[in-house]
Coordinates of C-alpha atoms and ligand atoms in Angstrom, one line a residue:
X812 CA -12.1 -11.9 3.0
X813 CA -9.7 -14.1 0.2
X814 CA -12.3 -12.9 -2.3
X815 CA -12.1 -9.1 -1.4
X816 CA -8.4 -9.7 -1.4
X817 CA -7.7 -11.7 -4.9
X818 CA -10.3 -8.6 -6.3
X819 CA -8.8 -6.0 -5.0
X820 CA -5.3 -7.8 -6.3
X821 CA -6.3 -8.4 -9.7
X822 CA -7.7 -4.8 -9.7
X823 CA -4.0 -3.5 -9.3
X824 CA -2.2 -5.8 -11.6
X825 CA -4.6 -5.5 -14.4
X826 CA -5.0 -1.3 -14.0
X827 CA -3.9 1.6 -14.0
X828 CA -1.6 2.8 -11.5
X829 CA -2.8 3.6 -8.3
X830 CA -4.1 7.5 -7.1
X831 CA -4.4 9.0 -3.9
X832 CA -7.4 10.6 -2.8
X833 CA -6.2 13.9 -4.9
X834 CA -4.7 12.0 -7.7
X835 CA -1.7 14.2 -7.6
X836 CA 2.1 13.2 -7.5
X837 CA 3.0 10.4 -5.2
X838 CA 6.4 11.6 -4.2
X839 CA 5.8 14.8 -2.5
X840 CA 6.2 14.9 1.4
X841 CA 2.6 14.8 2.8
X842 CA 0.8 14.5 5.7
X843 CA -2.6 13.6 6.7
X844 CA -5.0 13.5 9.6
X845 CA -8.2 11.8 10.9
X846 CA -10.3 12.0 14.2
X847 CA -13.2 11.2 15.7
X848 CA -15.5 11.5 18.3
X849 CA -17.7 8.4 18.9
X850 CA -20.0 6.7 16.3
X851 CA -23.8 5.9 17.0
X852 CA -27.0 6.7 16.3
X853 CA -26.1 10.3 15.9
X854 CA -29.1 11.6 13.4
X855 CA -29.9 15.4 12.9
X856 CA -33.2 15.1 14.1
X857 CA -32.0 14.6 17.6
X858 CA -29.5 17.1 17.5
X859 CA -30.1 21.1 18.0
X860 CA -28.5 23.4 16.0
X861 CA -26.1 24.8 19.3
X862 CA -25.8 21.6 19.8
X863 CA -24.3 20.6 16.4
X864 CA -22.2 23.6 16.3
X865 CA -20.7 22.9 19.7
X866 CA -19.9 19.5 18.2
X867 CA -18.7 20.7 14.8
X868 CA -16.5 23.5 16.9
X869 CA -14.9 20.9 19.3
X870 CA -13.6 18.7 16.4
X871 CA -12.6 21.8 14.4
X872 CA -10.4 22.8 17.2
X873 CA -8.9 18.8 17.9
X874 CA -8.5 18.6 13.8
X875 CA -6.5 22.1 13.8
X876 CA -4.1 21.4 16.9
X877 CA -2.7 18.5 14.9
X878 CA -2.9 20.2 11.6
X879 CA -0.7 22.9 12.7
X880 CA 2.0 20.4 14.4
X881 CA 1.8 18.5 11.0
X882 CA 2.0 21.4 8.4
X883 CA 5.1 23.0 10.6
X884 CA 6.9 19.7 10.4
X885 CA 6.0 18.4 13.7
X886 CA 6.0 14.5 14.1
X887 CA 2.4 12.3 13.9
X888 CA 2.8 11.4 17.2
X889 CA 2.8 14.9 18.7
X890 CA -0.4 15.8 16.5
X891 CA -2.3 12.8 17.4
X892 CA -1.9 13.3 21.7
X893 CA -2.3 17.4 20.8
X894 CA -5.4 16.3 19.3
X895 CA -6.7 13.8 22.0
X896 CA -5.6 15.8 24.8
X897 CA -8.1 18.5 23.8
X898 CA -10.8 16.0 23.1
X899 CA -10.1 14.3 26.7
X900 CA -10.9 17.8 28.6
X901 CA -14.6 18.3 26.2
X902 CA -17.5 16.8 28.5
X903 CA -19.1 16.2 25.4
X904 CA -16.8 13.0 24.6
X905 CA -16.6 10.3 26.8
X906 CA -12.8 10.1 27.1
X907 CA -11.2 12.1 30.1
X908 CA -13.8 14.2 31.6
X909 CA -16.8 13.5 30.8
X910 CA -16.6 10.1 30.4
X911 CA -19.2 7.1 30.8
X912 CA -19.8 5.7 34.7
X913 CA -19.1 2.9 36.0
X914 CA -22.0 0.4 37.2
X915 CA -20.5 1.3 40.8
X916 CA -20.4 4.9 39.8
X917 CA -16.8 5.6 39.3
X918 CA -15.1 6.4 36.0
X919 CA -12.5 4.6 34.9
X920 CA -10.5 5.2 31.7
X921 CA -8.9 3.4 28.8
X922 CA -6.3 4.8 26.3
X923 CA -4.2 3.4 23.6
X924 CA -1.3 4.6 21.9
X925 CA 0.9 3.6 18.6
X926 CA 4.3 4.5 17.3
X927 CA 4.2 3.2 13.4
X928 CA 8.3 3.7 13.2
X929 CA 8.7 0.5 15.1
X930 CA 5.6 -0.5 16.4
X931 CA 6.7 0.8 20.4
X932 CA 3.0 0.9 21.9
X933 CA 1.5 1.6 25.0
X934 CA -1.9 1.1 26.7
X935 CA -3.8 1.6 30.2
X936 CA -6.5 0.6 31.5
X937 CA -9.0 1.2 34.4
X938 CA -7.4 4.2 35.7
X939 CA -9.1 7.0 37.4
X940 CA -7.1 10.1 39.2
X941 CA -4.8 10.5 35.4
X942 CA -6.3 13.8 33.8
X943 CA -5.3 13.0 30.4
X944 CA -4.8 8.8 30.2
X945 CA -3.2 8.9 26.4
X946 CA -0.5 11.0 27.7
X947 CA -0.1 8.1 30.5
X948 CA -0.3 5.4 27.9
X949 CA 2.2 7.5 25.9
X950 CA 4.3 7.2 28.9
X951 CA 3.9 3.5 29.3
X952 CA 5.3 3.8 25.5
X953 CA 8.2 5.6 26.5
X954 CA 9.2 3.4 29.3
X955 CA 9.0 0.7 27.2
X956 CA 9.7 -2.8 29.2
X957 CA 5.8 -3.2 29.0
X958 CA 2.7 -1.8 27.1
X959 CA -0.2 -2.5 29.0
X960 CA -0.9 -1.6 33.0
X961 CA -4.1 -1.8 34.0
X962 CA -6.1 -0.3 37.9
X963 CA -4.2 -0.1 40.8
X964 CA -0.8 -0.8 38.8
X965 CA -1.0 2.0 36.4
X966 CA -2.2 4.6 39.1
X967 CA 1.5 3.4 40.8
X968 CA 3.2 4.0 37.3
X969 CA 1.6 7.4 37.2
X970 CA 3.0 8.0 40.6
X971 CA 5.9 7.9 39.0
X972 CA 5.4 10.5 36.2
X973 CA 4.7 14.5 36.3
X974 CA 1.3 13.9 34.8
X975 CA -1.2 16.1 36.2
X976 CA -3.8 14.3 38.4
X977 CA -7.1 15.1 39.5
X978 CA -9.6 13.6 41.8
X979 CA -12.5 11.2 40.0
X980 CA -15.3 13.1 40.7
X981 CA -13.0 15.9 38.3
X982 CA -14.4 14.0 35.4
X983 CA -17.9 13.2 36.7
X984 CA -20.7 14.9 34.7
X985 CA -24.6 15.4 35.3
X986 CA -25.7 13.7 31.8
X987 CA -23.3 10.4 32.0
X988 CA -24.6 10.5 35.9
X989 CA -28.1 10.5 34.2
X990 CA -27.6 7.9 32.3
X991 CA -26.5 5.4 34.7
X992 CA -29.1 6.1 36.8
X993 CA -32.1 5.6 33.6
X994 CA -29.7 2.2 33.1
X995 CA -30.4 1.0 36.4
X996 CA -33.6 2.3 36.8
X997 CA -35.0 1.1 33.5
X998 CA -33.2 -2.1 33.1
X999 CA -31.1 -1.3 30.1
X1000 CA -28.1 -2.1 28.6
X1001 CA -25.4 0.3 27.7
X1002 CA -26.3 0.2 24.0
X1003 CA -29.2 1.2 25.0
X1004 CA -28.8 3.9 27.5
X1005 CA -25.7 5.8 25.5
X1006 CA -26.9 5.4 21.9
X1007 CA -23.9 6.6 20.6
X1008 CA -20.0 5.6 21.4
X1009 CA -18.3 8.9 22.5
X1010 CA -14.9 7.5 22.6
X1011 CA -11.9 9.6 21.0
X1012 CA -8.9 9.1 18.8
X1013 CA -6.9 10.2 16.2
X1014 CA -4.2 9.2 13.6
X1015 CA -1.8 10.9 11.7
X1016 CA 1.1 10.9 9.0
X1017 CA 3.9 13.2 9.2
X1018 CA 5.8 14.4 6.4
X1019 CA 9.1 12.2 7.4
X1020 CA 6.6 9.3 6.4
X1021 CA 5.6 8.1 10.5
X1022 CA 2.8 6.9 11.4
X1023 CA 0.5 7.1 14.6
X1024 CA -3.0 6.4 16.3
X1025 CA -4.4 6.9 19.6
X1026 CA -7.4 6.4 21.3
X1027 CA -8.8 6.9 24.8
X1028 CA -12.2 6.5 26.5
X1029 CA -14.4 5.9 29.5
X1030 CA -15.3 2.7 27.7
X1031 CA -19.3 1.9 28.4
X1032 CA -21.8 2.6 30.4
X1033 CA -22.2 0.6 33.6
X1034 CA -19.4 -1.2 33.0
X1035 CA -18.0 -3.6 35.5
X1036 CA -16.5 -6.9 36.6
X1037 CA -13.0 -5.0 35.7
X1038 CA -14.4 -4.6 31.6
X1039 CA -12.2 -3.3 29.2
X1040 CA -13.0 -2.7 25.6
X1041 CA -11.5 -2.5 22.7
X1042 CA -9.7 1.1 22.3
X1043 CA -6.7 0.2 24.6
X1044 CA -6.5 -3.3 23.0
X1045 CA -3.3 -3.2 20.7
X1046 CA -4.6 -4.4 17.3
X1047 CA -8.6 -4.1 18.4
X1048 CA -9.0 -0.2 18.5
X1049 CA -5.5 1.0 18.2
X1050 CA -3.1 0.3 15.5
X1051 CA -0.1 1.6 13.7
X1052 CA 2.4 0.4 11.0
X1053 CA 4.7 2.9 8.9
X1054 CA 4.0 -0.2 6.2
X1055 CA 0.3 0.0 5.9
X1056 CA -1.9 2.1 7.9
X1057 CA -3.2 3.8 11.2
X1058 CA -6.1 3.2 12.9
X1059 CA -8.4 4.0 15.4
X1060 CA -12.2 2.8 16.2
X1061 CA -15.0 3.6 18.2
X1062 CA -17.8 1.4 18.6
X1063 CA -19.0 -1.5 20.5
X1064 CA -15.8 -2.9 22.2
X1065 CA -16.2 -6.6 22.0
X1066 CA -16.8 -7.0 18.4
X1067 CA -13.8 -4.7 17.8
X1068 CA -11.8 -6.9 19.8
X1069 CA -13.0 -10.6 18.1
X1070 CA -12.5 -9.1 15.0
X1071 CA -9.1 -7.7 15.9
X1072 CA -10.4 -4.7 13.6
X1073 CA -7.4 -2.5 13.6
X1074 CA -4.8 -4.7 13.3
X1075 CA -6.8 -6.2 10.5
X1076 CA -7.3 -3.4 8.4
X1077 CA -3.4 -2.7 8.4
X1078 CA -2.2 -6.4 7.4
X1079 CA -4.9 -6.5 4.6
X1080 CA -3.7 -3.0 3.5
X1081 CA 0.6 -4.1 4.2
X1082 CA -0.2 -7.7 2.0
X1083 CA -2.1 -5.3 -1.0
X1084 CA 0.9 -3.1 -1.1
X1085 CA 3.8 -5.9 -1.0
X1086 CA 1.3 -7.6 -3.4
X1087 CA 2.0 -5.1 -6.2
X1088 CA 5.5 -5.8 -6.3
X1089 CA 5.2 -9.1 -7.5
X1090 CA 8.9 -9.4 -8.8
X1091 CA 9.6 -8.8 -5.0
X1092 CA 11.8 -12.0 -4.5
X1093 CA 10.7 -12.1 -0.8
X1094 CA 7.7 -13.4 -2.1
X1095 CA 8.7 -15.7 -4.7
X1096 CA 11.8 -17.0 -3.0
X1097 CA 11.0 -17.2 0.8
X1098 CA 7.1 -16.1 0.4
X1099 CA 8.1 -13.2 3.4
X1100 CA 6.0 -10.3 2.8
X1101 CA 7.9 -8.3 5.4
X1102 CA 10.6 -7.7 3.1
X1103 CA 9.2 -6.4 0.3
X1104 CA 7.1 -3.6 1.5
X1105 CA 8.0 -0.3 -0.4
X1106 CA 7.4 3.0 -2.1
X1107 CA 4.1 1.2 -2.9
X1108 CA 1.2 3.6 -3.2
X1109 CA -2.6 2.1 -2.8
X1110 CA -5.3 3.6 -4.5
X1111 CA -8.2 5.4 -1.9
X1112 CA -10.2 3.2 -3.0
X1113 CA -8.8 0.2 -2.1
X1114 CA -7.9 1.6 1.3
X1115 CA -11.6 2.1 1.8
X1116 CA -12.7 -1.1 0.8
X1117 CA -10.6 -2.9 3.1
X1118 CA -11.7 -0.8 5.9
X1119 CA -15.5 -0.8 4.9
X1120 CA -15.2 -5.0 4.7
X1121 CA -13.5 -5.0 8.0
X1122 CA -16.3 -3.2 9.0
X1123 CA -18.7 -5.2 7.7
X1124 CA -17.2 -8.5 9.3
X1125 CA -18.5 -6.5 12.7
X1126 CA -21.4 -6.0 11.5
X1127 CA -22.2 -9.8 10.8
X1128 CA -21.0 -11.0 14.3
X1129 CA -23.8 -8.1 15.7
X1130 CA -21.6 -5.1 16.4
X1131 CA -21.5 -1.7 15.3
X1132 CA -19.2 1.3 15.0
X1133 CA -16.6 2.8 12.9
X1134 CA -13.0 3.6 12.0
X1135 CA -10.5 6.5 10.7
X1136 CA -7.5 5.3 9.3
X1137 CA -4.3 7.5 7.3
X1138 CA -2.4 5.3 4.9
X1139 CA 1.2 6.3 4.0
X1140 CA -0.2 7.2 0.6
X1141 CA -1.7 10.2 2.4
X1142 CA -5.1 9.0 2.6
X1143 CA -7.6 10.1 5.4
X1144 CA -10.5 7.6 5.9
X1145 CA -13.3 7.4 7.4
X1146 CA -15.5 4.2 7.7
X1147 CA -18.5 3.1 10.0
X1148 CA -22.0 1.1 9.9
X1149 CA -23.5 3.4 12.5
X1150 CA -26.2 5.9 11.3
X1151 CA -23.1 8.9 11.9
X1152 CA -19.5 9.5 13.4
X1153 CA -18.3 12.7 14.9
X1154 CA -15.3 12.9 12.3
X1155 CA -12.9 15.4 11.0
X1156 CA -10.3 15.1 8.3
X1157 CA -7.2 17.2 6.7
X1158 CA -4.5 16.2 4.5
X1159 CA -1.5 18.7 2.8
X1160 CA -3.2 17.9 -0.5
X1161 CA -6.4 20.2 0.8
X1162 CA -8.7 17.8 2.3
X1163 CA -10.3 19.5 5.2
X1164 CA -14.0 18.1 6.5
X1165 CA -16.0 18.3 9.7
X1166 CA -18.9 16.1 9.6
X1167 CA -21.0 14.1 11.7
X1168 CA -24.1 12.2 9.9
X1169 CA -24.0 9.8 7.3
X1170 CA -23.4 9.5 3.4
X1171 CA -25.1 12.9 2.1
X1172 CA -25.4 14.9 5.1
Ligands
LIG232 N1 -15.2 1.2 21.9 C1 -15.5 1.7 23.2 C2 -15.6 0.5 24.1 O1 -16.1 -0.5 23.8 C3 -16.7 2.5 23.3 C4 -16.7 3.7 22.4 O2 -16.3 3.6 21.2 O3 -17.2 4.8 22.8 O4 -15.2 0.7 25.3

C-alpha cells in the first residue's frame, strides 16, 4: 500500500504531466460513465450466443439511458438511478427482479446510493415489496436525518413514499428458484451455486463536475441470519467524492466490506491528487489534505493502479470480484480479479464499450 503510494507519487513529480484516458485537453466540461452487471466466472464457453447478445443488449440500453441524461446536461445522479432502474426490472441481474433467494425463499434487496457534491448518501437493506430499492435508498438520501434503514423499518419509510410496490413473489424467478433448491439439495455454498455476482451499479460524472455511484442487489444466494453484503455498505460497495472518485463493486460481499474497497480506492486516489500540489500549504503547514484538493488531473493510469491494488488486497484475504470507478479527470474504469464482468463504459471524449470477458476478449 505505502509502496504503491510513494511509486505512484514519485511517478508524478518526476514526469510528465498527467493524461486522461484520451490525452486531450483537461479543461473541457466532460462527463463519463461506467456500469456493471455482476463479476464471476463468466467465460464464453458457457455462454450462448442469444445469450451473450441478450447480455450485451441489456447493458447497451442501461449505458445509453445515462449517456443521454449526461450528454444533454443532465446531473450524474439522474444518469446513474436511470441506469440502475432499468437493470433492476432485467431478470438476468440479480438486483430488483430477478434477484438471488433467500435461504427461507424470500428475496430481499440491498441498494446503495452516493451524492459526491457533499457526500449526502443513502442505503437500504433487506427490503422486499420496493420495486426499484435504489430509488428507495435515493429517498432515504433525500430525507436525509439518516442513511441506512434496514427490514421492517425501511418497508415503513417506503410507506411513506410514492414508490411503486409490488408483491415478493413479483421478483421471484425460475433459475434463482433453481438455484436455491441445487444449494440445498447439493450442499453448496453460494459461491458455488451462483458462479457469478449479478449485482448492479453504476457511476457517473456530469459536466458541472458531480460525482455519483449506486448499486443495488439481491445480495447472495441462500442468504440468511439477516446478511447484508457489501453494495449498501457506504464505503464497502458504494462510494462517491467530487475530490477523487466514484465507485461501485460487485463481488463477494464480506471481503468488500473488510477491505472497505470503495472508500479505499477514492482516499488513495483524493491523497495522489492533493499530493501533486506539493506547494499546497495545507500540507506543509497543518499536514490537512482536505484543503488542498484542486484542479488536479490523475493520469488513467494511476487511477487504475490504485483500483487494481485495491483489488488485489481482496484477492489476498480470499475474495473475488471487481469495480468501475469515474474519476473527475473523466476516466471510466473498470477493474476485477474474476475471469469477466458484465461492463459497459462511455465518456464525452468517445469512449463507448460493452464487454463481458476478460483482458482480450
Ligand atoms: N456484492 C454482493 C454481495 O455480496 C453480491 C454481488 O456482487 O452480486 O451481496
Amino acid at each position: 500500500m505505502h509502496f504503491r503510494f510513494a511509486l505512484a507519487l514519485a511517478a508524478m513529480l518526476f514526469a510528465a504531466p498527467a493524461m486522461a484516458q484520451d490525452g486531450s485537453d483537461q479543461d473541457e466540461p466532460r462527463w463519463s460513465f461506467a456500469i456493471h452487471g455482476g463479476a464471476g466466472t463468466i467465460l464464453r464457453e458457457n455462454m450462448s450466443a442469444e445469450q451473450e447478445a441478450q447480455y450485451r443488449a441489456a447493458l447497451d440500453a442501461a449505458l445509453s439511458a445515462g449517456e443521454d441524461i449526461l450528454q444533454g446536461g443532465g446531473s450524474a445522479m439522474d444518469a446513474v438511478t436511470a441506469a440502475i432502474t432499468l437493470m433492476e426490472d432485467d431478470p438476468k441481474f440479480n438486483a430488483g427482479r430477478g434477484a438471488v433467494f433467500t435461504w427461507d425463499g424470500t428475496i430481499e434487496h440491498d441498494a446503495a446510493l452516493m451524492d459526491g457534491r457533499d457526500r449526502a448518501a443513502g442505503a437500504i437493506t433487506g427490503t422486499s415489496t420496493v420495486r426499484h430499492p435504489i430509488l428507495l435508498a435515493q429517498e432515504v438520501m433525500r430525507e436525509g436525518r439518516h442513511v441506512f434503514l434496514s427490514g421492517a423499518g425501511a418497508e415503513t419509510f417506503a410507506d411513506d413514499t410514492a414508490l411503486e410496490r409490488v408483491p415478493n413473489a413479483w421478483f421471484a424467478t425460475d433459475a434463482r428458484r433453481q438455484s436455491l433448491e441445487r444449494m440445498k439439495a447439493e450442499a453448496l455454498s453460494s459461491i458455488d451455486v451462483d458462479l457469478k455476482f449479478g449485482t448492479v451499479g453504476a457511476v457517473a460524472l456530469d459536466m458541472e463536475g458531480n460525482l455519483a455511484a449506486g448499486t443495488s442487489t439481491g445480495g447472495m444466494t441462500g442468504k440468511r441470519w439477516g446478511r447484508i453484503g457489501d453494495a449498501p455498505v457506504i464505503g464497502a460497495g458504494t462510494y462517491a467524492d467530487n475530490r477523487s472518485c466514484a465507485v461501485s463493486a460487485t463481488g463477494w460481499g464480506e471481503f468488500f466490506i473488510r477491505v472497505g474497497v470503495a472508500q479505499e480506492i477514492c482516499t488513495e486516489i483524493r491523497y495522489l491528487r492533493v499530493a501533486e500540489q506539493v506547494d499546497c500549504p495545507g500540507v506543509r503547514e497543518e499536514g490537512v489534505f482536505r484543503e488542498c484538493w484542486g484542479p488536479l488531473h490523475l493520469a488513467t493510469d494511476e487511477a487504475q493502479l490504485i483500483a487494481d491494488e485495491v483489488l488485489a488486497e481482496v484477492e489476498e484475504l480470499g475474495g473475488d470480484g471487481g469495480v468501475i470507478l469515474v474519476t473527475p479527470d473523466g476516466d471510466a474504469i473498470f477493474s476485477f480479479n474474476t475471469p469477466g464482468m458484465y461492463r459497459a463504459r462511455s465518456t464525452s471524449e468517445g469512449v463507448r464499450e460493452i464487454a463481458i470477458y476478460g483482458e482480450g476478449e
